[in-house]
């Protein structure tokens, strides 16, 4: 009798376990994905570069996988709201984030956020990058980065530089460079890159690290002089402008970027499938030309390469935030 009761109890337990298992969603297999429309969450309002890159990428992914990829804008808290939403989404490949470097590497270093940029996300592919360029007013008597360092060094603490605001990428880019070069300058924050660059053109401030896409027309017009790019290679649109790296600072590389990420735990085959489409897209002339409209350089790296890039940038910008004394 006792044996029969034990058997009945075990059978009931197994039946309950089977019922629970049946109620759970089946693991997503690469060949079955996507099973429904995929949402790409954008951390900023519609109309900006990140939003534009997300939308042209969404169209390419929709065509490749035969399912709709829907862009959803979730602005707020410097992008932290969107990042948190995606970090807590089901890791089934149906919710993605169009990540921007500030959201992943600067906001967490400045503020308390409820996501870990490395632990809570699966990098897919970095779609495109955008360098900064050190520019000076046309009347500043320097033509190279070395001459700039000498010029600023001879005027310790007397010169200022502009940025798009406290904690902005061009603020931190300059703070990082000044530390490496052993220089002192006074930071003047503006409400955006454009007004800061306008004051460099007008001669109200002598220098700044500007978005390359904003600085290039001013340089062509002779209003500013571009001294060095923050990227690790020269830009074909300004082949005569060297990089900071080749100008004597080999460990200095600063790029802002936009890439696709999924919640941590998303199946690797799904991540690889998306990455493969992005890698093919950036090699397509029409897609690359659309990206160039946003002043960015196509990249399309692998998940492993993107992960390594993210880890390096998180460490780099944590250092820059500390150097600039930016905390809230």
PDB file of C-alpha atoms in Angstrom:
ATOM      1  CA  UNK A   1       0.000   0.000   0.000  1.00  0.00           C
ATOM      2  CA  UNK A   2       2.815   2.403   0.955  1.00  0.00           C
ATOM      3  CA  UNK A   3       4.623   1.663  -2.340  1.00  0.00           C
ATOM      4  CA  UNK A   4       1.452   2.350  -4.299  1.00  0.00           C
ATOM      5  CA  UNK A   5       0.931   5.668  -2.481  1.00  0.00           C
ATOM      6  CA  UNK A   6       4.543   6.669  -3.193  1.00  0.00           C
ATOM      7  CA  UNK A   7       4.052   5.834  -6.863  1.00  0.00           C
ATOM      8  CA  UNK A   8       0.852   7.888  -7.055  1.00  0.00           C
ATOM      9  CA  UNK A   9       2.569  10.840  -5.340  1.00  0.00           C
ATOM     10  CA  UNK A  10       5.540  10.694  -7.685  1.00  0.00           C
ATOM     11  CA  UNK A  11       3.250  10.486 -10.712  1.00  0.00           C
ATOM     12  CA  UNK A  12       1.267  13.501  -9.487  1.00  0.00           C
ATOM     13  CA  UNK A  13       4.477  15.472  -8.958  1.00  0.00           C
ATOM     14  CA  UNK A  14       5.764  14.633 -12.420  1.00  0.00           C
ATOM     15  CA  UNK A  15       2.426  15.601 -13.918  1.00  0.00           C
ATOM     16  CA  UNK A  16       2.514  18.962 -12.129  1.00  0.00           C
ATOM     17  CA  UNK A  17       6.061  19.611 -13.324  1.00  0.00           C
ATOM     18  CA  UNK A  18       5.048  18.752 -16.886  1.00  0.00           C
ATOM     19  CA  UNK A  19       2.082  21.112 -16.681  1.00  0.00           C
ATOM     20  CA  UNK A  20       4.300  23.966 -15.470  1.00  0.00           C
ATOM     21  CA  UNK A  21       6.862  23.295 -18.186  1.00  0.00           C
ATOM     22  CA  UNK A  22       4.135  23.262 -20.816  1.00  0.00           C
ATOM     23  CA  UNK A  23       2.937  26.682 -19.664  1.00  0.00           C
ATOM     24  CA  UNK A  24       6.376  28.260 -20.053  1.00  0.00           C
ATOM     25  CA  UNK A  25       7.400  29.823 -23.374  1.00  0.00           C
ATOM     26  CA  UNK A  26       9.524  27.526 -25.491  1.00  0.00           C
ATOM     27  CA  UNK A  27      13.159  28.568 -25.936  1.00  0.00           C
ATOM     28  CA  UNK A  28      13.627  30.636 -29.057  1.00  0.00           C
ATOM     29  CA  UNK A  29      15.486  28.777 -31.765  1.00  0.00           C
ATOM     30  CA  UNK A  30      17.385  30.692 -34.413  1.00  0.00           C
ATOM     31  CA  UNK A  31      15.434  29.021 -37.209  1.00  0.00           C
ATOM     32  CA  UNK A  32      12.115  30.071 -35.615  1.00  0.00           C
ATOM     33  CA  UNK A  33      13.087  33.694 -34.982  1.00  0.00           C
ATOM     34  CA  UNK A  34      11.510  36.193 -35.433  1.00  0.00           C
ATOM     35  CA  UNK A  35       8.109  34.850 -34.507  1.00  0.00           C
ATOM     36  CA  UNK A  36       6.444  38.289 -34.411  1.00  0.00           C
ATOM     37  CA  UNK A  37       7.358  41.951 -35.024  1.00  0.00           C
ATOM     38  CA  UNK A  38      10.599  43.080 -33.382  1.00  0.00           C
ATOM     39  CA  UNK A  39      10.791  46.347 -31.444  1.00  0.00           C
ATOM     40  CA  UNK A  40      13.907  48.501 -31.685  1.00  0.00           C
ATOM     41  CA  UNK A  41      13.898  50.917 -28.754  1.00  0.00           C
ATOM     42  CA  UNK A  42      15.545  54.305 -29.370  1.00  0.00           C
ATOM     43  CA  UNK A  43      16.753  56.178 -26.265  1.00  0.00           C
ATOM     44  CA  UNK A  44      16.141  59.616 -27.773  1.00  0.00           C
ATOM     45  CA  UNK A  45      13.328  61.543 -29.428  1.00  0.00           C
ATOM     46  CA  UNK A  46      12.507  61.109 -33.092  1.00  0.00           C
ATOM     47  CA  UNK A  47      14.441  63.160 -35.600  1.00  0.00           C
ATOM     48  CA  UNK A  48      18.019  62.870 -34.349  1.00  0.00           C
ATOM     49  CA  UNK A  49      20.957  60.856 -35.671  1.00  0.00           C
ATOM     50  CA  UNK A  50      20.335  57.846 -33.445  1.00  0.00           C
ATOM     51  CA  UNK A  51      16.676  57.730 -34.472  1.00  0.00           C
ATOM     52  CA  UNK A  52      17.577  58.033 -38.163  1.00  0.00           C
ATOM     53  CA  UNK A  53      20.161  55.252 -37.966  1.00  0.00           C
ATOM     54  CA  UNK A  54      17.623  53.057 -36.152  1.00  0.00           C
ATOM     55  CA  UNK A  55      14.990  53.585 -38.832  1.00  0.00           C
ATOM     56  CA  UNK A  56      17.142  52.787 -41.859  1.00  0.00           C
ATOM     57  CA  UNK A  57      18.513  49.740 -40.012  1.00  0.00           C
ATOM     58  CA  UNK A  58      14.986  48.620 -39.097  1.00  0.00           C
ATOM     59  CA  UNK A  59      13.960  48.723 -42.750  1.00  0.00           C
ATOM     60  CA  UNK A  60      16.959  46.615 -43.750  1.00  0.00           C
ATOM     61  CA  UNK A  61      16.215  44.047 -41.026  1.00  0.00           C
ATOM     62  CA  UNK A  62      12.526  43.921 -41.988  1.00  0.00           C
ATOM     63  CA  UNK A  63      13.477  43.129 -45.571  1.00  0.00           C
ATOM     64  CA  UNK A  64      15.994  40.482 -44.487  1.00  0.00           C
ATOM     65  CA  UNK A  65      13.778  38.589 -42.034  1.00  0.00           C
ATOM     66  CA  UNK A  66      10.302  39.104 -43.442  1.00  0.00           C
ATOM     67  CA  UNK A  67       8.927  40.490 -40.187  1.00  0.00           C
ATOM     68  CA  UNK A  68       8.321  44.085 -39.225  1.00  0.00           C
ATOM     69  CA  UNK A  69      11.012  45.814 -37.128  1.00  0.00           C
ATOM     70  CA  UNK A  70       9.264  48.669 -35.333  1.00  0.00           C
ATOM     71  CA  UNK A  71      11.130  51.706 -33.977  1.00  0.00           C
ATOM     72  CA  UNK A  72       9.892  52.885 -30.578  1.00  0.00           C
ATOM     73  CA  UNK A  73      11.239  56.134 -29.121  1.00  0.00           C
ATOM     74  CA  UNK A  74      11.621  56.096 -25.327  1.00  0.00           C
ATOM     75  CA  UNK A  75      13.508  59.325 -24.486  1.00  0.00           C
ATOM     76  CA  UNK A  76      14.339  60.490 -20.988  1.00  0.00           C
ATOM     77  CA  UNK A  77      17.067  60.493 -18.340  1.00  0.00           C
ATOM     78  CA  UNK A  78      19.787  60.791 -20.966  1.00  0.00           C
ATOM     79  CA  UNK A  79      18.728  57.487 -22.521  1.00  0.00           C
ATOM     80  CA  UNK A  80      18.626  55.543 -19.264  1.00  0.00           C
ATOM     81  CA  UNK A  81      14.874  54.900 -19.478  1.00  0.00           C
ATOM     82  CA  UNK A  82      15.162  53.066 -22.789  1.00  0.00           C
ATOM     83  CA  UNK A  83      18.229  51.119 -21.679  1.00  0.00           C
ATOM     84  CA  UNK A  84      16.469  49.948 -18.528  1.00  0.00           C
ATOM     85  CA  UNK A  85      13.384  48.871 -20.480  1.00  0.00           C
ATOM     86  CA  UNK A  86      15.440  46.732 -22.838  1.00  0.00           C
ATOM     87  CA  UNK A  87      17.641  45.324 -20.067  1.00  0.00           C
ATOM     88  CA  UNK A  88      14.499  43.906 -18.412  1.00  0.00           C
ATOM     89  CA  UNK A  89      12.825  42.663 -21.597  1.00  0.00           C
ATOM     90  CA  UNK A  90      12.479  38.978 -22.398  1.00  0.00           C
ATOM     91  CA  UNK A  91      15.745  37.735 -23.950  1.00  0.00           C
ATOM     92  CA  UNK A  92      14.026  36.281 -26.993  1.00  0.00           C
ATOM     93  CA  UNK A  93      15.314  38.603 -29.712  1.00  0.00           C
ATOM     94  CA  UNK A  94      12.040  40.500 -30.075  1.00  0.00           C
ATOM     95  CA  UNK A  95      13.179  43.615 -28.166  1.00  0.00           C
ATOM     96  CA  UNK A  96      16.391  45.374 -29.171  1.00  0.00           C
ATOM     97  CA  UNK A  97      18.107  48.621 -28.225  1.00  0.00           C
ATOM     98  CA  UNK A  98      19.760  51.047 -30.612  1.00  0.00           C
ATOM     99  CA  UNK A  99      22.506  51.890 -28.143  1.00  0.00           C
ATOM    100  CA  UNK A 100      24.469  55.135 -28.147  1.00  0.00           C
ATOM    101  CA  UNK A 101      27.855  55.487 -26.462  1.00  0.00           C
ATOM    102  CA  UNK A 102      26.691  58.120 -23.924  1.00  0.00           C
ATOM    103  CA  UNK A 103      23.851  55.868 -22.764  1.00  0.00           C
ATOM    104  CA  UNK A 104      26.128  52.902 -22.228  1.00  0.00           C
ATOM    105  CA  UNK A 105      29.360  54.487 -21.027  1.00  0.00           C
ATOM    106  CA  UNK A 106      28.749  58.008 -19.710  1.00  0.00           C
ATOM    107  CA  UNK A 107      25.291  58.079 -18.121  1.00  0.00           C
ATOM    108  CA  UNK A 108      26.112  55.072 -15.857  1.00  0.00           C
ATOM    109  CA  UNK A 109      29.374  56.747 -14.824  1.00  0.00           C
ATOM    110  CA  UNK A 110      27.622  60.002 -13.907  1.00  0.00           C
ATOM    111  CA  UNK A 111      24.302  58.859 -12.474  1.00  0.00           C
ATOM    112  CA  UNK A 112      22.872  55.900 -10.600  1.00  0.00           C
ATOM    113  CA  UNK A 113      21.081  53.756 -13.167  1.00  0.00           C
ATOM    114  CA  UNK A 114      19.229  50.480 -12.940  1.00  0.00           C
ATOM    115  CA  UNK A 115      21.153  48.671 -15.646  1.00  0.00           C
ATOM    116  CA  UNK A 116      24.706  47.470 -16.092  1.00  0.00           C
ATOM    117  CA  UNK A 117      26.000  48.310 -19.583  1.00  0.00           C
ATOM    118  CA  UNK A 118      28.108  45.157 -19.721  1.00  0.00           C
ATOM    119  CA  UNK A 119      26.214  42.565 -17.670  1.00  0.00           C
ATOM    120  CA  UNK A 120      22.675  43.352 -18.806  1.00  0.00           C
ATOM    121  CA  UNK A 121      23.157  43.443 -22.577  1.00  0.00           C
ATOM    122  CA  UNK A 122      24.262  41.218 -25.441  1.00  0.00           C
ATOM    123  CA  UNK A 123      26.107  43.375 -28.014  1.00  0.00           C
ATOM    124  CA  UNK A 124      25.047  42.536 -31.565  1.00  0.00           C
ATOM    125  CA  UNK A 125      26.807  44.900 -33.963  1.00  0.00           C
ATOM    126  CA  UNK A 126      28.075  48.469 -33.853  1.00  0.00           C
ATOM    127  CA  UNK A 127      26.431  50.001 -36.911  1.00  0.00           C
ATOM    128  CA  UNK A 128      28.398  53.230 -37.267  1.00  0.00           C
ATOM    129  CA  UNK A 129      30.890  55.506 -35.535  1.00  0.00           C
ATOM    130  CA  UNK A 130      31.477  59.236 -35.508  1.00  0.00           C
ATOM    131  CA  UNK A 131      34.755  60.928 -34.540  1.00  0.00           C
ATOM    132  CA  UNK A 132      35.372  64.287 -32.951  1.00  0.00           C
ATOM    133  CA  UNK A 133      37.911  66.761 -34.233  1.00  0.00           C
ATOM    134  CA  UNK A 134      39.955  69.338 -32.357  1.00  0.00           C
ATOM    135  CA  UNK A 135      39.262  72.712 -33.958  1.00  0.00           C
ATOM    136  CA  UNK A 136      40.672  76.159 -33.283  1.00  0.00           C
ATOM    137  CA  UNK A 137      39.641  79.611 -34.396  1.00  0.00           C
ATOM    138  CA  UNK A 138      41.302  80.615 -37.664  1.00  0.00           C
ATOM    139  CA  UNK A 139      43.273  83.382 -35.945  1.00  0.00           C
ATOM    140  CA  UNK A 140      44.929  81.078 -33.397  1.00  0.00           C
ATOM    141  CA  UNK A 141      48.539  80.727 -34.640  1.00  0.00           C
ATOM    142  CA  UNK A 142      48.730  76.927 -34.603  1.00  0.00           C
ATOM    143  CA  UNK A 143      48.514  74.420 -37.452  1.00  0.00           C
ATOM    144  CA  UNK A 144      49.357  71.133 -35.738  1.00  0.00           C
ATOM    145  CA  UNK A 145      48.467  69.363 -32.523  1.00  0.00           C
ATOM    146  CA  UNK A 146      52.033  69.810 -31.250  1.00  0.00           C
ATOM    147  CA  UNK A 147      51.818  73.548 -31.856  1.00  0.00           C
ATOM    148  CA  UNK A 148      48.473  73.611 -30.024  1.00  0.00           C
ATOM    149  CA  UNK A 149      49.975  71.816 -27.017  1.00  0.00           C
ATOM    150  CA  UNK A 150      52.891  74.257 -26.955  1.00  0.00           C
ATOM    151  CA  UNK A 151      50.562  77.251 -27.353  1.00  0.00           C
ATOM    152  CA  UNK A 152      48.245  76.184 -24.528  1.00  0.00           C
ATOM    153  CA  UNK A 153      51.145  75.071 -22.342  1.00  0.00           C
ATOM    154  CA  UNK A 154      52.727  78.521 -22.556  1.00  0.00           C
ATOM    155  CA  UNK A 155      49.454  80.055 -21.351  1.00  0.00           C
ATOM    156  CA  UNK A 156      48.723  77.821 -18.387  1.00  0.00           C
ATOM    157  CA  UNK A 157      45.114  78.192 -17.279  1.00  0.00           C
ATOM    158  CA  UNK A 158      44.536  81.307 -19.397  1.00  0.00           C
ATOM    159  CA  UNK A 159      42.628  79.724 -22.287  1.00  0.00           C
ATOM    160  CA  UNK A 160      39.159  78.200 -22.460  1.00  0.00           C
ATOM    161  CA  UNK A 161      37.455  75.539 -24.542  1.00  0.00           C
ATOM    162  CA  UNK A 162      33.825  74.924 -25.412  1.00  0.00           C
ATOM    163  CA  UNK A 163      31.574  71.886 -25.344  1.00  0.00           C
ATOM    164  CA  UNK A 164      27.972  70.831 -25.864  1.00  0.00           C
ATOM    165  CA  UNK A 165      27.450  70.831 -22.097  1.00  0.00           C
ATOM    166  CA  UNK A 166      28.760  69.460 -18.824  1.00  0.00           C
ATOM    167  CA  UNK A 167      29.371  65.726 -19.193  1.00  0.00           C
ATOM    168  CA  UNK A 168      28.927  65.809 -22.974  1.00  0.00           C
ATOM    169  CA  UNK A 169      31.191  63.712 -25.136  1.00  0.00           C
ATOM    170  CA  UNK A 170      33.169  66.666 -26.444  1.00  0.00           C
ATOM    171  CA  UNK A 171      33.602  68.000 -22.897  1.00  0.00           C
ATOM    172  CA  UNK A 172      34.983  64.666 -21.735  1.00  0.00           C
ATOM    173  CA  UNK A 173      37.038  64.214 -24.908  1.00  0.00           C
ATOM    174  CA  UNK A 174      38.881  67.457 -24.192  1.00  0.00           C
ATOM    175  CA  UNK A 175      39.223  66.705 -20.474  1.00  0.00           C
ATOM    176  CA  UNK A 176      40.794  63.354 -21.325  1.00  0.00           C
ATOM    177  CA  UNK A 177      43.175  64.900 -23.860  1.00  0.00           C
ATOM    178  CA  UNK A 178      44.227  67.742 -21.549  1.00  0.00           C
ATOM    179  CA  UNK A 179      45.087  65.199 -18.864  1.00  0.00           C
ATOM    180  CA  UNK A 180      47.179  63.138 -21.262  1.00  0.00           C
ATOM    181  CA  UNK A 181      48.934  66.252 -22.603  1.00  0.00           C
ATOM    182  CA  UNK A 182      49.455  67.803 -19.160  1.00  0.00           C
ATOM    183  CA  UNK A 183      47.534  70.955 -20.043  1.00  0.00           C
ATOM    184  CA  UNK A 184      45.093  73.249 -18.231  1.00  0.00           C
ATOM    185  CA  UNK A 185      42.161  75.037 -19.864  1.00  0.00           C
ATOM    186  CA  UNK A 186      38.860  76.402 -18.557  1.00  0.00           C
ATOM    187  CA  UNK A 187      35.711  74.580 -19.627  1.00  0.00           C
ATOM    188  CA  UNK A 188      32.844  76.694 -21.027  1.00  0.00           C
ATOM    189  CA  UNK A 189      29.686  74.576 -21.456  1.00  0.00           C
ATOM    190  CA  UNK A 190      27.064  75.437 -24.070  1.00  0.00           C
ATOM    191  CA  UNK A 191      23.636  74.027 -24.861  1.00  0.00           C
ATOM    192  CA  UNK A 192      24.744  71.928 -27.790  1.00  0.00           C
ATOM    193  CA  UNK A 193      27.647  71.471 -30.184  1.00  0.00           C
ATOM    194  CA  UNK A 194      26.409  74.094 -32.671  1.00  0.00           C
ATOM    195  CA  UNK A 195      26.443  77.130 -30.343  1.00  0.00           C
ATOM    196  CA  UNK A 196      29.858  76.156 -28.994  1.00  0.00           C
ATOM    197  CA  UNK A 197      31.261  75.836 -32.491  1.00  0.00           C
ATOM    198  CA  UNK A 198      29.702  79.186 -33.421  1.00  0.00           C
ATOM    199  CA  UNK A 199      31.673  80.823 -30.622  1.00  0.00           C
ATOM    200  CA  UNK A 200      34.893  79.196 -31.834  1.00  0.00           C
ATOM    201  CA  UNK A 201      34.161  80.627 -35.289  1.00  0.00           C
ATOM    202  CA  UNK A 202      33.475  84.049 -33.739  1.00  0.00           C
ATOM    203  CA  UNK A 203      36.661  83.913 -31.685  1.00  0.00           C
ATOM    204  CA  UNK A 204      34.919  84.049 -28.289  1.00  0.00           C
ATOM    205  CA  UNK A 205      36.600  80.782 -27.338  1.00  0.00           C
ATOM    206  CA  UNK A 206      39.730  79.457 -29.028  1.00  0.00           C
ATOM    207  CA  UNK A 207      39.078  75.733 -29.306  1.00  0.00           C
ATOM    208  CA  UNK A 208      36.886  72.677 -28.789  1.00  0.00           C
ATOM    209  CA  UNK A 209      36.479  69.048 -29.767  1.00  0.00           C
ATOM    210  CA  UNK A 210      33.558  69.285 -32.211  1.00  0.00           C
ATOM    211  CA  UNK A 211      31.427  66.742 -34.001  1.00  0.00           C
ATOM    212  CA  UNK A 212      33.274  66.116 -37.250  1.00  0.00           C
ATOM    213  CA  UNK A 213      30.125  66.540 -39.346  1.00  0.00           C
ATOM    214  CA  UNK A 214      29.529  70.023 -37.866  1.00  0.00           C
ATOM    215  CA  UNK A 215      33.160  71.130 -38.097  1.00  0.00           C
ATOM    216  CA  UNK A 216      33.859  70.089 -41.693  1.00  0.00           C
ATOM    217  CA  UNK A 217      31.780  72.820 -43.417  1.00  0.00           C
ATOM    218  CA  UNK A 218      33.288  75.482 -41.151  1.00  0.00           C
ATOM    219  CA  UNK A 219      36.775  74.233 -41.920  1.00  0.00           C
ATOM    220  CA  UNK A 220      36.077  74.250 -45.671  1.00  0.00           C
ATOM    221  CA  UNK A 221      34.825  77.826 -45.332  1.00  0.00           C
ATOM    222  CA  UNK A 222      38.078  78.796 -43.587  1.00  0.00           C
ATOM    223  CA  UNK A 223      36.380  79.721 -40.317  1.00  0.00           C
ATOM    224  CA  UNK A 224      38.182  77.141 -38.184  1.00  0.00           C
ATOM    225  CA  UNK A 225      41.255  74.983 -38.502  1.00  0.00           C
ATOM    226  CA  UNK A 226      40.979  71.232 -37.855  1.00  0.00           C
ATOM    227  CA  UNK A 227      44.066  69.967 -36.032  1.00  0.00           C
ATOM    228  CA  UNK A 228      43.456  66.329 -35.192  1.00  0.00           C
ATOM    229  CA  UNK A 229      40.763  63.662 -35.315  1.00  0.00           C
ATOM    230  CA  UNK A 230      39.869  61.604 -32.256  1.00  0.00           C
ATOM    231  CA  UNK A 231      39.446  58.424 -34.323  1.00  0.00           C
ATOM    232  CA  UNK A 232      42.103  55.780 -34.919  1.00  0.00           C
ATOM    233  CA  UNK A 233      42.274  56.523 -38.660  1.00  0.00           C
ATOM    234  CA  UNK A 234      41.962  59.533 -40.936  1.00  0.00           C
ATOM    235  CA  UNK A 235      38.665  60.481 -42.506  1.00  0.00           C
ATOM    236  CA  UNK A 236      38.498  60.368 -46.324  1.00  0.00           C
ATOM    237  CA  UNK A 237      36.522  63.630 -46.280  1.00  0.00           C
ATOM    238  CA  UNK A 238      39.533  65.347 -44.677  1.00  0.00           C
ATOM    239  CA  UNK A 239      42.548  63.218 -45.596  1.00  0.00           C
ATOM    240  CA  UNK A 240      45.077  65.890 -44.605  1.00  0.00           C
ATOM    241  CA  UNK A 241      43.880  66.019 -40.991  1.00  0.00           C
ATOM    242  CA  UNK A 242      45.895  63.569 -38.847  1.00  0.00           C
ATOM    243  CA  UNK A 243      44.596  61.722 -35.826  1.00  0.00           C
ATOM    244  CA  UNK A 244      45.484  62.537 -32.233  1.00  0.00           C
ATOM    245  CA  UNK A 245      46.854  59.015 -32.095  1.00  0.00           C
ATOM    246  CA  UNK A 246      49.382  59.561 -34.879  1.00  0.00           C
ATOM    247  CA  UNK A 247      50.218  63.041 -33.568  1.00  0.00           C
ATOM    248  CA  UNK A 248      51.969  61.740 -30.476  1.00  0.00           C
ATOM    249  CA  UNK A 249      49.232  60.266 -28.274  1.00  0.00           C
ATOM    250  CA  UNK A 250      48.969  56.596 -29.302  1.00  0.00           C
ATOM    251  CA  UNK A 251      46.571  55.629 -26.515  1.00  0.00           C
ATOM    252  CA  UNK A 252      44.009  58.327 -27.349  1.00  0.00           C
ATOM    253  CA  UNK A 253      41.015  57.217 -29.415  1.00  0.00           C
ATOM    254  CA  UNK A 254      37.532  58.636 -28.941  1.00  0.00           C
ATOM    255  CA  UNK A 255      34.517  57.671 -31.027  1.00  0.00           C
ATOM    256  CA  UNK A 256      30.834  58.026 -30.454  1.00  0.00           C
ATOM    257  CA  UNK A 257      28.710  55.260 -31.926  1.00  0.00           C
ATOM    258  CA  UNK A 258      25.311  53.674 -32.426  1.00  0.00           C
ATOM    259  CA  UNK A 259      24.853  49.924 -32.354  1.00  0.00           C
ATOM    260  CA  UNK A 260      22.291  47.203 -31.767  1.00  0.00           C
ATOM    261  CA  UNK A 261      22.074  45.394 -28.446  1.00  0.00           C
ATOM    262  CA  UNK A 262      19.739  42.764 -27.022  1.00  0.00           C
ATOM    263  CA  UNK A 263      18.940  41.819 -23.435  1.00  0.00           C
ATOM    264  CA  UNK A 264      21.570  39.577 -21.854  1.00  0.00           C
ATOM    265  CA  UNK A 265      20.702  35.933 -22.365  1.00  0.00           C
ATOM    266  CA  UNK A 266      19.368  36.360 -25.895  1.00  0.00           C
ATOM    267  CA  UNK A 267      20.318  33.170 -27.789  1.00  0.00           C
ATOM    268  CA  UNK A 268      23.671  33.532 -29.526  1.00  0.00           C
ATOM    269  CA  UNK A 269      22.356  32.199 -32.874  1.00  0.00           C
ATOM    270  CA  UNK A 270      19.749  34.981 -32.945  1.00  0.00           C
ATOM    271  CA  UNK A 271      22.397  37.593 -32.128  1.00  0.00           C
ATOM    272  CA  UNK A 272      24.630  36.218 -34.873  1.00  0.00           C
ATOM    273  CA  UNK A 273      21.813  36.291 -37.441  1.00  0.00           C
ATOM    274  CA  UNK A 274      21.127  39.973 -36.801  1.00  0.00           C
ATOM    275  CA  UNK A 275      24.838  40.827 -36.786  1.00  0.00           C
ATOM    276  CA  UNK A 276      25.310  39.121 -40.145  1.00  0.00           C
ATOM    277  CA  UNK A 277      22.595  41.271 -41.740  1.00  0.00           C
ATOM    278  CA  UNK A 278      24.110  44.475 -40.315  1.00  0.00           C
ATOM    279  CA  UNK A 279      27.585  43.456 -41.513  1.00  0.00           C
ATOM    280  CA  UNK A 280      26.241  42.902 -45.017  1.00  0.00           C
ATOM    281  CA  UNK A 281      24.225  46.131 -44.942  1.00  0.00           C
ATOM    282  CA  UNK A 282      27.164  48.432 -44.181  1.00  0.00           C
ATOM    283  CA  UNK A 283      28.947  47.034 -47.232  1.00  0.00           C
ATOM    284  CA  UNK A 284      25.996  47.969 -49.430  1.00  0.00           C
ATOM    285  CA  UNK A 285      26.602  51.290 -51.178  1.00  0.00           C
ATOM    286  CA  UNK A 286      23.040  52.574 -50.819  1.00  0.00           C
ATOM    287  CA  UNK A 287      22.889  51.767 -47.104  1.00  0.00           C
ATOM    288  CA  UNK A 288      26.333  53.273 -46.482  1.00  0.00           C
ATOM    289  CA  UNK A 289      25.313  56.450 -48.306  1.00  0.00           C
ATOM    290  CA  UNK A 290      22.226  56.753 -46.094  1.00  0.00           C
ATOM    291  CA  UNK A 291      24.443  56.461 -43.028  1.00  0.00           C
ATOM    292  CA  UNK A 292      26.783  59.130 -44.394  1.00  0.00           C
ATOM    293  CA  UNK A 293      23.836  61.550 -44.383  1.00  0.00           C
ATOM    294  CA  UNK A 294      24.110  61.427 -40.584  1.00  0.00           C
ATOM    295  CA  UNK A 295      27.839  62.174 -40.670  1.00  0.00           C
ATOM    296  CA  UNK A 296      28.857  58.711 -39.487  1.00  0.00           C
ATOM    297  CA  UNK A 297      31.192  55.994 -40.719  1.00  0.00           C
ATOM    298  CA  UNK A 298      29.715  52.507 -41.314  1.00  0.00           C
ATOM    299  CA  UNK A 299      31.234  49.774 -39.138  1.00  0.00           C
ATOM    300  CA  UNK A 300      29.132  46.605 -38.717  1.00  0.00           C
ATOM    301  CA  UNK A 301      31.479  44.660 -36.449  1.00  0.00           C
ATOM    302  CA  UNK A 302      30.905  41.244 -34.860  1.00  0.00           C
ATOM    303  CA  UNK A 303      29.280  40.659 -31.461  1.00  0.00           C
ATOM    304  CA  UNK A 304      32.682  39.786 -29.961  1.00  0.00           C
ATOM    305  CA  UNK A 305      34.303  42.909 -31.418  1.00  0.00           C
ATOM    306  CA  UNK A 306      31.441  45.085 -30.230  1.00  0.00           C
ATOM    307  CA  UNK A 307      31.659  43.615 -26.732  1.00  0.00           C
ATOM    308  CA  UNK A 308      35.395  44.362 -26.549  1.00  0.00           C
ATOM    309  CA  UNK A 309      34.754  47.912 -27.804  1.00  0.00           C
ATOM    310  CA  UNK A 310      32.038  48.438 -25.196  1.00  0.00           C
ATOM    311  CA  UNK A 311      34.199  47.201 -22.329  1.00  0.00           C
ATOM    312  CA  UNK A 312      37.047  49.495 -23.370  1.00  0.00           C
ATOM    313  CA  UNK A 313      34.743  52.500 -23.720  1.00  0.00           C
ATOM    314  CA  UNK A 314      33.090  51.955 -20.339  1.00  0.00           C
ATOM    315  CA  UNK A 315      36.533  52.071 -18.705  1.00  0.00           C
ATOM    316  CA  UNK A 316      37.716  55.038 -20.804  1.00  0.00           C
ATOM    317  CA  UNK A 317      34.698  57.209 -20.074  1.00  0.00           C
ATOM    318  CA  UNK A 318      34.633  56.341 -16.393  1.00  0.00           C
ATOM    319  CA  UNK A 319      38.173  57.746 -16.297  1.00  0.00           C
ATOM    320  CA  UNK A 320      37.127  60.845 -18.258  1.00  0.00           C
ATOM    321  CA  UNK A 321      34.147  61.486 -15.951  1.00  0.00           C
ATOM    322  CA  UNK A 322      36.450  61.233 -12.934  1.00  0.00           C
ATOM    323  CA  UNK A 323      38.986  63.603 -14.518  1.00  0.00           C
ATOM    324  CA  UNK A 324      36.284  66.140 -15.350  1.00  0.00           C
ATOM    325  CA  UNK A 325      34.742  65.847 -11.877  1.00  0.00           C
ATOM    326  CA  UNK A 326      31.291  65.263 -13.340  1.00  0.00           C
ATOM    327  CA  UNK A 327      28.852  63.727 -10.841  1.00  0.00           C
ATOM    328  CA  UNK A 328      25.196  64.248 -10.035  1.00  0.00           C
TER     329      UNK A 328
END
